[in-house]
Coordinates of C-alpha atoms and ligand atoms in Angstrom, one line a residue:
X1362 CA 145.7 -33.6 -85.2
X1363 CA 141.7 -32.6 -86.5
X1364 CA 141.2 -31.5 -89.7
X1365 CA 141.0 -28.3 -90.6
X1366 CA 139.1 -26.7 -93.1
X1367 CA 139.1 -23.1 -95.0
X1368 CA 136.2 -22.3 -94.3
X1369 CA 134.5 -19.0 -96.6
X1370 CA 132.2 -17.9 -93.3
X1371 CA 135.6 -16.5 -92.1
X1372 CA 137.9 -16.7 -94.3
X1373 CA 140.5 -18.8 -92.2
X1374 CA 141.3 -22.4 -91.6
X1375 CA 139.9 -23.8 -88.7
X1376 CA 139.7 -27.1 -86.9
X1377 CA 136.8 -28.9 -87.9
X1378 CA 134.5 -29.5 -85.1
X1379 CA 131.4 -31.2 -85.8
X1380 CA 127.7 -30.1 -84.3
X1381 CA 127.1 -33.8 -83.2
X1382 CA 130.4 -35.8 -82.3
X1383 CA 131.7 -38.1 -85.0
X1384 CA 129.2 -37.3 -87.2
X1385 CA 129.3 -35.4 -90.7
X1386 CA 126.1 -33.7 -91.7
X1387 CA 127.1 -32.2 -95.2
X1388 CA 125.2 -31.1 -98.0
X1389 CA 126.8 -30.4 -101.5
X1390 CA 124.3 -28.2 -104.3
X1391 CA 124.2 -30.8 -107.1
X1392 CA 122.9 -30.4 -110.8
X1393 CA 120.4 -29.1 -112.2
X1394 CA 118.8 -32.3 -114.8
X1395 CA 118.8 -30.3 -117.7
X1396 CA 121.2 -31.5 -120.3
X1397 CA 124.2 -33.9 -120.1
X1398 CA 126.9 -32.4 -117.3
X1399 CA 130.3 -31.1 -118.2
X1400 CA 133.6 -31.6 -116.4
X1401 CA 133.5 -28.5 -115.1
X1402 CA 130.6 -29.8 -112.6
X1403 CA 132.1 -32.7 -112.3
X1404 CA 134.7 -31.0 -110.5
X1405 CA 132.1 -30.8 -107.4
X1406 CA 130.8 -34.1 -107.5
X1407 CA 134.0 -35.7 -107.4
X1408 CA 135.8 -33.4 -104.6
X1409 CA 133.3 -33.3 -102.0
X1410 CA 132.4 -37.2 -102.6
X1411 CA 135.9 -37.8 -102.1
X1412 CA 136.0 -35.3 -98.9
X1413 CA 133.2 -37.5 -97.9
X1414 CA 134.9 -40.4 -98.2
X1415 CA 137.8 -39.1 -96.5
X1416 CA 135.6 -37.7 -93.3
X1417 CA 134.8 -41.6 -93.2
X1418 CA 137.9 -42.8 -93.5
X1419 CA 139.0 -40.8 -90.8
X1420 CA 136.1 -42.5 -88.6
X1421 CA 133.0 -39.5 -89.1
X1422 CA 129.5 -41.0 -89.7
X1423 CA 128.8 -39.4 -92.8
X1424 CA 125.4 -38.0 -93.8
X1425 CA 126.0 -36.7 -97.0
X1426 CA 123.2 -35.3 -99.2
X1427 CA 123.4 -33.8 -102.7
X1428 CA 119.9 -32.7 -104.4
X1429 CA 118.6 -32.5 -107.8
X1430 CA 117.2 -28.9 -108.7
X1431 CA 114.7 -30.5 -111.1
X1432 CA 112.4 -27.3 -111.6
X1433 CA 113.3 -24.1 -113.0
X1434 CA 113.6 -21.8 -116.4
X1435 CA 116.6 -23.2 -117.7
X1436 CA 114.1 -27.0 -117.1
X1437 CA 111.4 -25.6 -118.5
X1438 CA 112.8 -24.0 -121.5
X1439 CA 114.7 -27.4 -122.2
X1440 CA 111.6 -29.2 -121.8
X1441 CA 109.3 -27.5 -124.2
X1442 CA 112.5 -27.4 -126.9
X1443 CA 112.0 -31.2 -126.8
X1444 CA 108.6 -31.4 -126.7
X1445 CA 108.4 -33.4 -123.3
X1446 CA 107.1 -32.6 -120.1
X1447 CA 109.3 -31.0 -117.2
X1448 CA 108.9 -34.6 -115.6
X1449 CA 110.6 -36.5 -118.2
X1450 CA 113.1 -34.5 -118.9
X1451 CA 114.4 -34.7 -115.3
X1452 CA 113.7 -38.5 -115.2
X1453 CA 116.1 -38.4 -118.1
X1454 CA 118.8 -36.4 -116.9
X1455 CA 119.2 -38.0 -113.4
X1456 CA 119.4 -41.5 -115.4
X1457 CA 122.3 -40.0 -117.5
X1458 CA 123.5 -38.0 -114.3
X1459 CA 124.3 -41.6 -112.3
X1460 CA 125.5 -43.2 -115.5
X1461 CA 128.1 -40.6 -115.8
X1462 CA 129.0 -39.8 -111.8
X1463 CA 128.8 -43.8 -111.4
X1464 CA 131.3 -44.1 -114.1
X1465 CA 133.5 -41.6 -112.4
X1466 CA 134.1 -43.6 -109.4
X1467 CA 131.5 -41.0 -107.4
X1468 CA 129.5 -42.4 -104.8
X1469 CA 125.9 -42.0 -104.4
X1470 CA 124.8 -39.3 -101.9
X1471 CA 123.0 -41.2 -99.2
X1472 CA 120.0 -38.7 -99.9
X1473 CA 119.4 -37.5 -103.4
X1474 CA 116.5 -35.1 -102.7
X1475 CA 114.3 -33.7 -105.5
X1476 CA 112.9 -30.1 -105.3
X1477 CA 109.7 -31.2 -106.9
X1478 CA 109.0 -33.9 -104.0
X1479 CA 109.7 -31.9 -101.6
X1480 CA 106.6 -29.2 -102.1
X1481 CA 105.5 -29.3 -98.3
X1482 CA 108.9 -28.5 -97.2
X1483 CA 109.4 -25.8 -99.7
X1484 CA 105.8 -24.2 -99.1
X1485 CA 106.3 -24.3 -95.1
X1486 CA 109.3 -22.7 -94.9
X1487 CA 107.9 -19.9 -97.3
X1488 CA 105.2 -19.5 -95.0
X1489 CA 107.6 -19.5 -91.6
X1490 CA 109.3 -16.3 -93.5
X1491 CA 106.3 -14.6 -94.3
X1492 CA 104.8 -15.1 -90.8
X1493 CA 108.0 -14.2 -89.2
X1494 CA 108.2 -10.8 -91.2
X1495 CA 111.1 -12.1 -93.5
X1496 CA 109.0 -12.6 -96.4
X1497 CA 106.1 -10.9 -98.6
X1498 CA 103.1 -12.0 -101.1
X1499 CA 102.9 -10.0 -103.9
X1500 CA 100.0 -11.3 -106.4
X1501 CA 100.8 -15.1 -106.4
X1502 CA 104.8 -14.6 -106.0
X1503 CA 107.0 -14.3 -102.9
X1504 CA 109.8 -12.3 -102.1
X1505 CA 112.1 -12.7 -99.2
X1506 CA 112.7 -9.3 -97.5
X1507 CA 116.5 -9.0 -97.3
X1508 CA 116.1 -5.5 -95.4
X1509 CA 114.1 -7.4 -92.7
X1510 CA 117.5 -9.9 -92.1
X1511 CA 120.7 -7.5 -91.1
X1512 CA 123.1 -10.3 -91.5
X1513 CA 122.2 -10.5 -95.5
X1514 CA 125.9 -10.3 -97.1
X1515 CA 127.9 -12.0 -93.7
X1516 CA 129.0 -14.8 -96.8
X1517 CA 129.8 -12.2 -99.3
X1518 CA 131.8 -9.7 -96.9
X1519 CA 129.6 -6.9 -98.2
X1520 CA 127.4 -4.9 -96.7
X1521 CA 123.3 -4.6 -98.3
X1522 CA 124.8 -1.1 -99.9
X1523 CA 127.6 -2.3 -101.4
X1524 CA 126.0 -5.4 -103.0
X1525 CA 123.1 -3.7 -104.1
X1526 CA 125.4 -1.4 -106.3
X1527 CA 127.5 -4.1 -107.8
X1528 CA 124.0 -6.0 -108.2
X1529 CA 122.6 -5.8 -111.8
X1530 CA 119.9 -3.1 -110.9
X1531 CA 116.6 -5.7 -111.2
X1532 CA 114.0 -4.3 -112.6
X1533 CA 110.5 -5.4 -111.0
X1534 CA 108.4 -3.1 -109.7
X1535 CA 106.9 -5.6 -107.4
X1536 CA 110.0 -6.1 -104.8
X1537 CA 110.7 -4.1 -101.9
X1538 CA 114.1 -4.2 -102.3
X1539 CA 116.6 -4.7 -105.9
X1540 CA 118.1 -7.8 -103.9
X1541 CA 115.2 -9.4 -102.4
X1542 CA 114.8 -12.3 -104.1
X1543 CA 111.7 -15.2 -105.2
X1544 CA 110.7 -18.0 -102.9
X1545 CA 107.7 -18.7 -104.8
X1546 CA 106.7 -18.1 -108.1
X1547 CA 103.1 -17.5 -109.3
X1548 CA 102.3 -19.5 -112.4
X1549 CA 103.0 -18.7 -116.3
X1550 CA 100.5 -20.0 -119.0
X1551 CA 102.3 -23.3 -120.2
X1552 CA 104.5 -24.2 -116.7
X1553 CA 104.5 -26.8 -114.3
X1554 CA 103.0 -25.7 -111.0
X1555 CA 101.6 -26.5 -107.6
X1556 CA 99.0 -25.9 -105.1
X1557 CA 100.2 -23.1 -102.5
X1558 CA 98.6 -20.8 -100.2
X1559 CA 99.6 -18.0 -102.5
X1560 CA 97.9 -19.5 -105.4
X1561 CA 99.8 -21.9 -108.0
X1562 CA 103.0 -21.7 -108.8
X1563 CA 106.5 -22.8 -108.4
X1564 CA 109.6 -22.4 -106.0
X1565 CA 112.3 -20.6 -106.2
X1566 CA 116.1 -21.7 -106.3
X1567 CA 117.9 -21.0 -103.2
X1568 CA 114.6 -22.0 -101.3
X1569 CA 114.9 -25.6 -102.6
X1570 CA 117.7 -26.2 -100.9
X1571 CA 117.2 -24.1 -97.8
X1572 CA 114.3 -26.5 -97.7
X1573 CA 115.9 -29.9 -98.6
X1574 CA 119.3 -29.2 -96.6
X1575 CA 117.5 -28.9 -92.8
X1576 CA 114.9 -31.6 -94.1
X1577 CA 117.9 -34.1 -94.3
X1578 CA 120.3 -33.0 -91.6
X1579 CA 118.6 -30.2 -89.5
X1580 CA 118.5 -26.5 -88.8
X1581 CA 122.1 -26.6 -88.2
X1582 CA 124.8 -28.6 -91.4
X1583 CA 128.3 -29.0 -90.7
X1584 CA 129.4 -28.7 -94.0
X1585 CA 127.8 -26.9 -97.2
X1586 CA 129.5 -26.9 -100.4
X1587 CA 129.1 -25.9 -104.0
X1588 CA 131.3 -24.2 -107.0
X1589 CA 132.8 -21.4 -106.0
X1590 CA 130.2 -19.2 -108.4
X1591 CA 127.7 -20.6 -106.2
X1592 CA 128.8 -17.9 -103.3
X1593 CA 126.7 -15.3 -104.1
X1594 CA 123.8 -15.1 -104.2
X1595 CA 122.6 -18.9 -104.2
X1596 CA 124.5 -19.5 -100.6
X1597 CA 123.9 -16.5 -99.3
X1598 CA 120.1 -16.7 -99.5
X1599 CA 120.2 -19.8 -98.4
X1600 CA 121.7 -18.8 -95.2
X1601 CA 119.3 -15.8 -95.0
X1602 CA 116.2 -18.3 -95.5
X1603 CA 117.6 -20.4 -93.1
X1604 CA 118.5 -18.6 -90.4
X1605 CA 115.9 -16.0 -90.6
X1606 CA 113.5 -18.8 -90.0
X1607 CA 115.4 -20.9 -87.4
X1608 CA 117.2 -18.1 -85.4
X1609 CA 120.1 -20.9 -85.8
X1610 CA 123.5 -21.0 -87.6
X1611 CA 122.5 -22.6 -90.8
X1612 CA 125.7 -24.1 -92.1
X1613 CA 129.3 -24.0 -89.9
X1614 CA 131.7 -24.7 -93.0
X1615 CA 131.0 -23.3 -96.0
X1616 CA 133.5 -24.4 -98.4
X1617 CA 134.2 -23.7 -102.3
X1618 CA 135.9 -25.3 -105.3
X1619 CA 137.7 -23.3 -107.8
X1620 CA 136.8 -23.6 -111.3
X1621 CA 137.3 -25.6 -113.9
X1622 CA 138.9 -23.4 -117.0
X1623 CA 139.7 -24.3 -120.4
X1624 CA 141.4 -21.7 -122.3
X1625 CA 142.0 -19.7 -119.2
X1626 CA 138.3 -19.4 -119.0
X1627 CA 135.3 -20.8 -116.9
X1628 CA 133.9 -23.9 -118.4
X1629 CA 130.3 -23.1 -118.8
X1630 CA 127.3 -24.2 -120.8
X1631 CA 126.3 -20.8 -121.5
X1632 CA 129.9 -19.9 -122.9
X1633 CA 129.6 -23.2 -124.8
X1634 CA 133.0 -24.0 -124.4
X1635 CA 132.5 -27.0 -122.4
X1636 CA 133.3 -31.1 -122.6
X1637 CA 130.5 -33.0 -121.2
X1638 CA 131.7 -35.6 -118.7
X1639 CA 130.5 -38.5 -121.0
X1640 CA 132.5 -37.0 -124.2
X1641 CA 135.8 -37.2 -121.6
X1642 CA 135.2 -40.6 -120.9
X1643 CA 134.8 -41.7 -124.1
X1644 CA 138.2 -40.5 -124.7
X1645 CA 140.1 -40.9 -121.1
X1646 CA 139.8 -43.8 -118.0
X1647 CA 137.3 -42.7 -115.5
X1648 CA 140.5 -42.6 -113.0
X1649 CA 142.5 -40.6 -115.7
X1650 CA 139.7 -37.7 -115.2
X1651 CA 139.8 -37.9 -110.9
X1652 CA 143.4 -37.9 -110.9
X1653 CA 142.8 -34.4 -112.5
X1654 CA 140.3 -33.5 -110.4
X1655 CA 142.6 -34.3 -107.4
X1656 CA 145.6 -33.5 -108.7
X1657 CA 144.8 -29.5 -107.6
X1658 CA 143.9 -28.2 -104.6
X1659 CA 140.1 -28.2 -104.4
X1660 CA 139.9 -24.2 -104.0
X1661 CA 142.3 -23.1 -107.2
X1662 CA 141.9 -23.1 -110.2
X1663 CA 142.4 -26.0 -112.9
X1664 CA 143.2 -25.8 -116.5
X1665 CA 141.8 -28.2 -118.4
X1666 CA 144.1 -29.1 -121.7
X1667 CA 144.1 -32.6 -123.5
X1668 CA 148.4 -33.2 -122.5
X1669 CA 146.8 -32.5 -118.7
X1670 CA 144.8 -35.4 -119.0
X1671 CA 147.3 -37.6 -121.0
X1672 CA 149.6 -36.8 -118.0
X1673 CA 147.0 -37.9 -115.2
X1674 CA 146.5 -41.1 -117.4
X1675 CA 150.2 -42.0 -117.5
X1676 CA 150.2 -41.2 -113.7
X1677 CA 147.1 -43.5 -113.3
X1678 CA 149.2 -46.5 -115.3
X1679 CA 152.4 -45.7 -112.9
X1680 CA 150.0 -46.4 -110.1
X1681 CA 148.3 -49.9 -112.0
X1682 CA 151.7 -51.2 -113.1
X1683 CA 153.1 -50.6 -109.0
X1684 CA 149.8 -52.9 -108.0
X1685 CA 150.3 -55.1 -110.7
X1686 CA 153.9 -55.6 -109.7
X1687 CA 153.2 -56.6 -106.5
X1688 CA 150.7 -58.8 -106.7
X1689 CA 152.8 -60.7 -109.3
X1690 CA 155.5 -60.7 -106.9
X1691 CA 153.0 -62.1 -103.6
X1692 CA 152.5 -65.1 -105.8
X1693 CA 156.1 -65.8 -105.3
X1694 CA 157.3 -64.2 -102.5
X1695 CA 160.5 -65.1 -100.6
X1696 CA 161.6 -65.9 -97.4
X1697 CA 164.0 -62.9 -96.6
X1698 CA 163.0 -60.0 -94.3
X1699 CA 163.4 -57.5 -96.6
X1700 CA 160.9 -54.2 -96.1
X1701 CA 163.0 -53.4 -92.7
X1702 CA 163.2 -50.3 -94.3
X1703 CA 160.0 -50.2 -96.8
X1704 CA 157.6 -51.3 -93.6
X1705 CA 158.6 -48.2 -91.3
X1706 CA 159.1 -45.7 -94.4
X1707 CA 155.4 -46.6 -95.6
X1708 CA 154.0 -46.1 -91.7
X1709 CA 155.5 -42.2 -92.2
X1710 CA 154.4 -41.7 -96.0
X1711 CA 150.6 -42.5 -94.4
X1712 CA 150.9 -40.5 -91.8
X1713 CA 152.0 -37.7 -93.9
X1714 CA 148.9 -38.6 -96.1
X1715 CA 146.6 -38.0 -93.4
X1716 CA 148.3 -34.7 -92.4
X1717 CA 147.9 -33.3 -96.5
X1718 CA 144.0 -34.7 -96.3
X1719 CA 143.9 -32.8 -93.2
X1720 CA 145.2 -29.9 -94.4
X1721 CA 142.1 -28.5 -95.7
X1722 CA 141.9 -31.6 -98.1
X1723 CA 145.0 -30.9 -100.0
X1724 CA 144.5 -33.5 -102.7
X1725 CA 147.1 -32.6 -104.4
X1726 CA 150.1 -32.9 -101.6
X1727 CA 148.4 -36.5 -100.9
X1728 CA 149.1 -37.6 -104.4
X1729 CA 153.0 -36.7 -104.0
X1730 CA 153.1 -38.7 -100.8
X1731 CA 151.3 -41.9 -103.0
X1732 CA 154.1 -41.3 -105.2
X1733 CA 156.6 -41.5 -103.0
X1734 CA 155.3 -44.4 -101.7
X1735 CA 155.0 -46.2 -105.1
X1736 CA 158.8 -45.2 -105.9
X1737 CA 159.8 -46.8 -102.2
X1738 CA 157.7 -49.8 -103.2
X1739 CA 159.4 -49.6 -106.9
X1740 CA 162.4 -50.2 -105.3
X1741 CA 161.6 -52.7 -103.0
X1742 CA 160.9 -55.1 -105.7
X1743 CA 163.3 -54.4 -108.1
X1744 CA 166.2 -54.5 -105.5
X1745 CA 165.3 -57.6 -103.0
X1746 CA 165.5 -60.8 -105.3
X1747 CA 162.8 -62.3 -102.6
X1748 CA 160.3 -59.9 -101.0
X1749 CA 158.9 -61.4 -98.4
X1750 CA 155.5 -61.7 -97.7
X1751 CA 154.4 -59.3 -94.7
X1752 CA 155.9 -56.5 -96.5
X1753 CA 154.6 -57.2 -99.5
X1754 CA 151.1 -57.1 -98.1
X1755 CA 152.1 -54.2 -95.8
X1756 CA 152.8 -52.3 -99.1
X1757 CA 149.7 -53.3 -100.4
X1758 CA 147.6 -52.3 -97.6
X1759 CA 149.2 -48.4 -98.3
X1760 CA 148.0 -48.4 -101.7
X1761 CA 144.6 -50.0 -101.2
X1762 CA 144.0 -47.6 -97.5
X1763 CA 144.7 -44.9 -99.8
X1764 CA 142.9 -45.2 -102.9
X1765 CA 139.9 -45.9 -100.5
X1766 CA 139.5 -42.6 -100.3
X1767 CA 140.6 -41.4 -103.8
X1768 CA 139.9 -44.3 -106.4
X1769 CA 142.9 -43.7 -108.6
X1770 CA 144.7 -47.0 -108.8
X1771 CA 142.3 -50.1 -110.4
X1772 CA 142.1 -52.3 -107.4
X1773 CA 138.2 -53.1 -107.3
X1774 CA 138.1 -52.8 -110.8
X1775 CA 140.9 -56.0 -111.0
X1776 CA 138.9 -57.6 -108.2
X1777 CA 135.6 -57.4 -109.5
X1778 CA 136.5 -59.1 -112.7
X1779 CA 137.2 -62.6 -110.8
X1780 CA 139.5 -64.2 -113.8
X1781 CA 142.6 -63.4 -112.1
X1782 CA 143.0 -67.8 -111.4
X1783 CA 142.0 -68.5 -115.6
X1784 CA 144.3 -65.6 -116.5
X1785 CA 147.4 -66.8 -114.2
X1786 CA 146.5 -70.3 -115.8
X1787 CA 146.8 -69.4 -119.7
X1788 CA 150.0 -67.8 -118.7
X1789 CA 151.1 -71.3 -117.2
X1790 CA 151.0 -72.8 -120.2
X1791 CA 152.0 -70.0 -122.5
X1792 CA 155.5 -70.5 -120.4
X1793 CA 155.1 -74.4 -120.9
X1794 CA 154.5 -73.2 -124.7
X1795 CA 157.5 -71.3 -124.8
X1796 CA 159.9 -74.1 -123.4
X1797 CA 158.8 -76.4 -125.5
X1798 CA 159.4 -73.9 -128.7
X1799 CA 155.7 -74.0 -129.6
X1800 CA 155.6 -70.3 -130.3
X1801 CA 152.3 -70.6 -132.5
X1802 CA 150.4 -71.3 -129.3
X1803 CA 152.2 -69.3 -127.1
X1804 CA 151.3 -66.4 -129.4
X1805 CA 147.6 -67.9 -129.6
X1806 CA 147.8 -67.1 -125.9
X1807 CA 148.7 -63.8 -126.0
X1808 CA 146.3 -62.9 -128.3
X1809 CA 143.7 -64.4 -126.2
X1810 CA 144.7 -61.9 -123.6
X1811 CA 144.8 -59.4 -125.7
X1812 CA 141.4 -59.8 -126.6
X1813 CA 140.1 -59.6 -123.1
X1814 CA 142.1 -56.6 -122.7
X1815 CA 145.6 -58.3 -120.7
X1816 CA 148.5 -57.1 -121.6
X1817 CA 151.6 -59.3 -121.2
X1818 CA 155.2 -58.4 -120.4
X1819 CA 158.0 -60.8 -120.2
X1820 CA 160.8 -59.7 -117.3
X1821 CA 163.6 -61.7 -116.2
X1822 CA 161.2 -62.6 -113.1
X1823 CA 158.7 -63.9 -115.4
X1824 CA 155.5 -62.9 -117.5
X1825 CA 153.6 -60.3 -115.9
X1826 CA 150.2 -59.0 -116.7
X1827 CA 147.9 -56.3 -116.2
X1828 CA 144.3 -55.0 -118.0
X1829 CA 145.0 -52.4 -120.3
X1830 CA 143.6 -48.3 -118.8
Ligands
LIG236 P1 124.8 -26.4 -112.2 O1 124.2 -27.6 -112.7 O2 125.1 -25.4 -113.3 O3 124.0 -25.8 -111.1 O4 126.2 -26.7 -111.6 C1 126.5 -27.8 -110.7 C2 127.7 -27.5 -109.9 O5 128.9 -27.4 -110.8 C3 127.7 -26.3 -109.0 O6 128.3 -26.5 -107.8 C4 128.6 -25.3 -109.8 O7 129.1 -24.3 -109.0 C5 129.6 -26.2 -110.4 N1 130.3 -25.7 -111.6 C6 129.8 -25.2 -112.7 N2 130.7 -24.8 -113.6 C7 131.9 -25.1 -113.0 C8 133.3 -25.0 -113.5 N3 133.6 -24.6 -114.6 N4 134.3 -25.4 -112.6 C9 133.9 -25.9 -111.4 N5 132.7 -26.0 -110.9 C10 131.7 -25.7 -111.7
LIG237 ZN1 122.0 -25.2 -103.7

């Protein structure tokens, strides 16, 4: 079976079906490099990365692009508060954007686009709207003409009429219409700005990534994603830009995640009543926080509370201690056949996996099938006194298939550290120690480990270890 996405266009599920077979063009509205981010954005970076990684997974080329809106008021404003140009306050903010997404296990896009390198773009596309009658010049700024584009409203369901009176009226006596909205704006006295054929000044918004989307993966995306607050009207003029000026379907899938609430309310900077994603780490494991994340289904809701993230962490070490088991017990494993019910149980579990991830990437059904995996495993170990090999590794090859896609379980992270032989030595002759009654060193040994951050536990079956969260 495909996958099959909800996708907000038409408010069903439907198979997915790419414009260029086995290949994923997919663009995802990223930050804008203002200030730290909070988890509440986070919430977008890590669902759609791991979507991505899932469309690859399931054998799609993947060309996945996620920009930085690195001009606008809320830039400007931040910039002259610190006394630094626009420039270096973005240069700052992507740094501490990839320390913070890297950190959270989230891949980087394979293009990262800029709205302030991508000028020619920007102005050409303002100019293909104005020549084709969808866009006007009034004294250095432009406007795009929703009148001119009857679809404007096919994302929101609403007609120009209705969304015009739920629209804050807009006071400027310069537009045509309340809802038409900037694709260039004429300098201010103090501001950034570039050269245009409507004098200086700076792009709008939506244009940006109008702009940067078709630059990247053409006039028609597969897939284009952002917070569900996002909808209107930042997606829906970008379809309007885009399809007024190609004549083509701009984006097939357009797909939303819920928000992130604390307190039963939206997580927002301007509320204030938000945890930057660096504050979270300092106090929870980077796979604590994407076991949240994926622990809901990407379009509802999720309440952030502190026990929330205490439970994903315990959930995390479940995971850790079911790896940790089993490679302790693939040092030693036995000669009996003993996963000729584990081996067949564990071919099911993935293939009920796949069917949750293809369910319109339901994260959060996945997770219960890992878990009934790792209890299966569980079992396995405790109740054969020699697991044998094959199933062993079979078992292994569930957990690390699946945490390719959703990096919950500290398999690289055990990898990458390379001491696993030193660490397996030390606890060689701790045991040698321990026979030989010399506690003192035996403890010395421990408290090495400790130090590096191993935690010891001594089981009938021997000592095992693992790296603390
Ligand atoms: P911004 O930097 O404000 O443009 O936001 C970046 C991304 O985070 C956008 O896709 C927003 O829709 C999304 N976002 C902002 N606040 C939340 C929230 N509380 N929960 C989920 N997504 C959010
Ligand atoms: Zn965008």
């Amino acid at each position: 079976m495909s996958m099959v996405l909800y996708n907000d266009l038409t408010r069903t599920k439907e198979p997915f079906v790419p414009v260029r077979e086995g290949h994923v063009g997919f663009y995802s509205c990223g930050p804008t490099v203002y200030d730290f981010f909070h988890i509440g954005n986070a919430r977008p970076f890590i669902v759609f990365d791991t979507l991505r990684r899932y469309f690859e997974y399931s054998g799609y080329e993947v060309t996945y692009v996620q920009n930085f809106t690195d001009i606008d008021d809320k830039m400007i404003n931040r910039a002259n508060q610190e006394g630094i140009s626009v420039s270096e306050l973005a240069d700052r903010f992507i740094a501490e954007y990839y320390r913070d997404a890297d950190a959270l296990g989230v891949r980087r896009p394979t293009h990262a686009p800029k709205a302030t390198e991508h000028m020619a773009e920007i102005i050409d596309l303002v100019s293909t709207l104005i020549e084709k009658g969808h866009a006007y010049e009034v004294n250095g700024d432009v406007f795009f003409d929703v009148a001119s584009f009857p679809a404007y409203g096919v994302l929101a369901k609403q007609s120009l009429e209705d969304l015009q009176s739920a629209a804050r009226t807009d006071v400027n006596e310069q537009k045509r219409h309340p809802l038409d909205f900037a694709l260039w704006k004429s300098k201010k006295e103090g501001e950034p700005s570039w050269p245009s054929p409507w004098g200086e000044g700076r792009p709008g918004w939506h244009i940006e990534c109008s702009a940067m989307s078709m630059k990247y993966l053409g006039s028609t995306l597969d897939i284009h994603s952002g917070g569900t607050d996002l909808t209107f009207p930042h997606h829906e003029n970008e379809i309007a830009q885009a399809e007024a000026a190609t004549g083509k379907t701009f984006a097939k899938y357009w797909i939303h995640n819920g928000f992130l609430l604390i307190d039963r309310e939206k997580m927002s900077k301007s509320l204030g009543n938000f945890l930057t994603a660096r504050a979270a780490l300092e106090k929870f494991p980077p796979r604590a926080i994407r076991f949240f994340m994926l622990s809901a289904h990407y379009r509802s809701p999720i309440n952030f509370t502190e026990e929330s993230l205490i439970q994903a962490q315990s959930a995390v070490e479940r995971l850790d201690n079911c790896w940790s088991d089993l490679q302790h017990a693939k040092k030693n494993p036995g000669s009996k056949e003993g996963g000729a019910e584990l081996v067949p149980l564990l071919d099911g579990l993935k293939n009920r996996f796949k069917e949750a991830m293809d369910d319109d990437f339901n994260t959060a059904a996945a997770l219960g099938v890992i878990f009934e995996g790792v209890k299966a495993i569980n079992t396995f170990l405790k109740e054969s006194s020699e697991p044998d090999l094959p199933s062993l590794e079979r078992a292994e090859q569930f957990l690390r298939s699946v945490d390719s896609i959703l990096g919950i379980i500290g398999i690289e992270e055990g990898e990458a550290h390379g001491d696993e032989g030193e660490i397996e030595n030390l606890l060689k002759e701790r045991e040698t120690a321990r026979r030989e009654r010399n506690f003192s060193r035996s403890d010395e040994i421990r408290d090495t480990l400790a130090a590096r951050g191993i935690l010891l536990e001594d089981t009938p079956q021997g000592t095992k270890w693992k790296r603390r969260g």
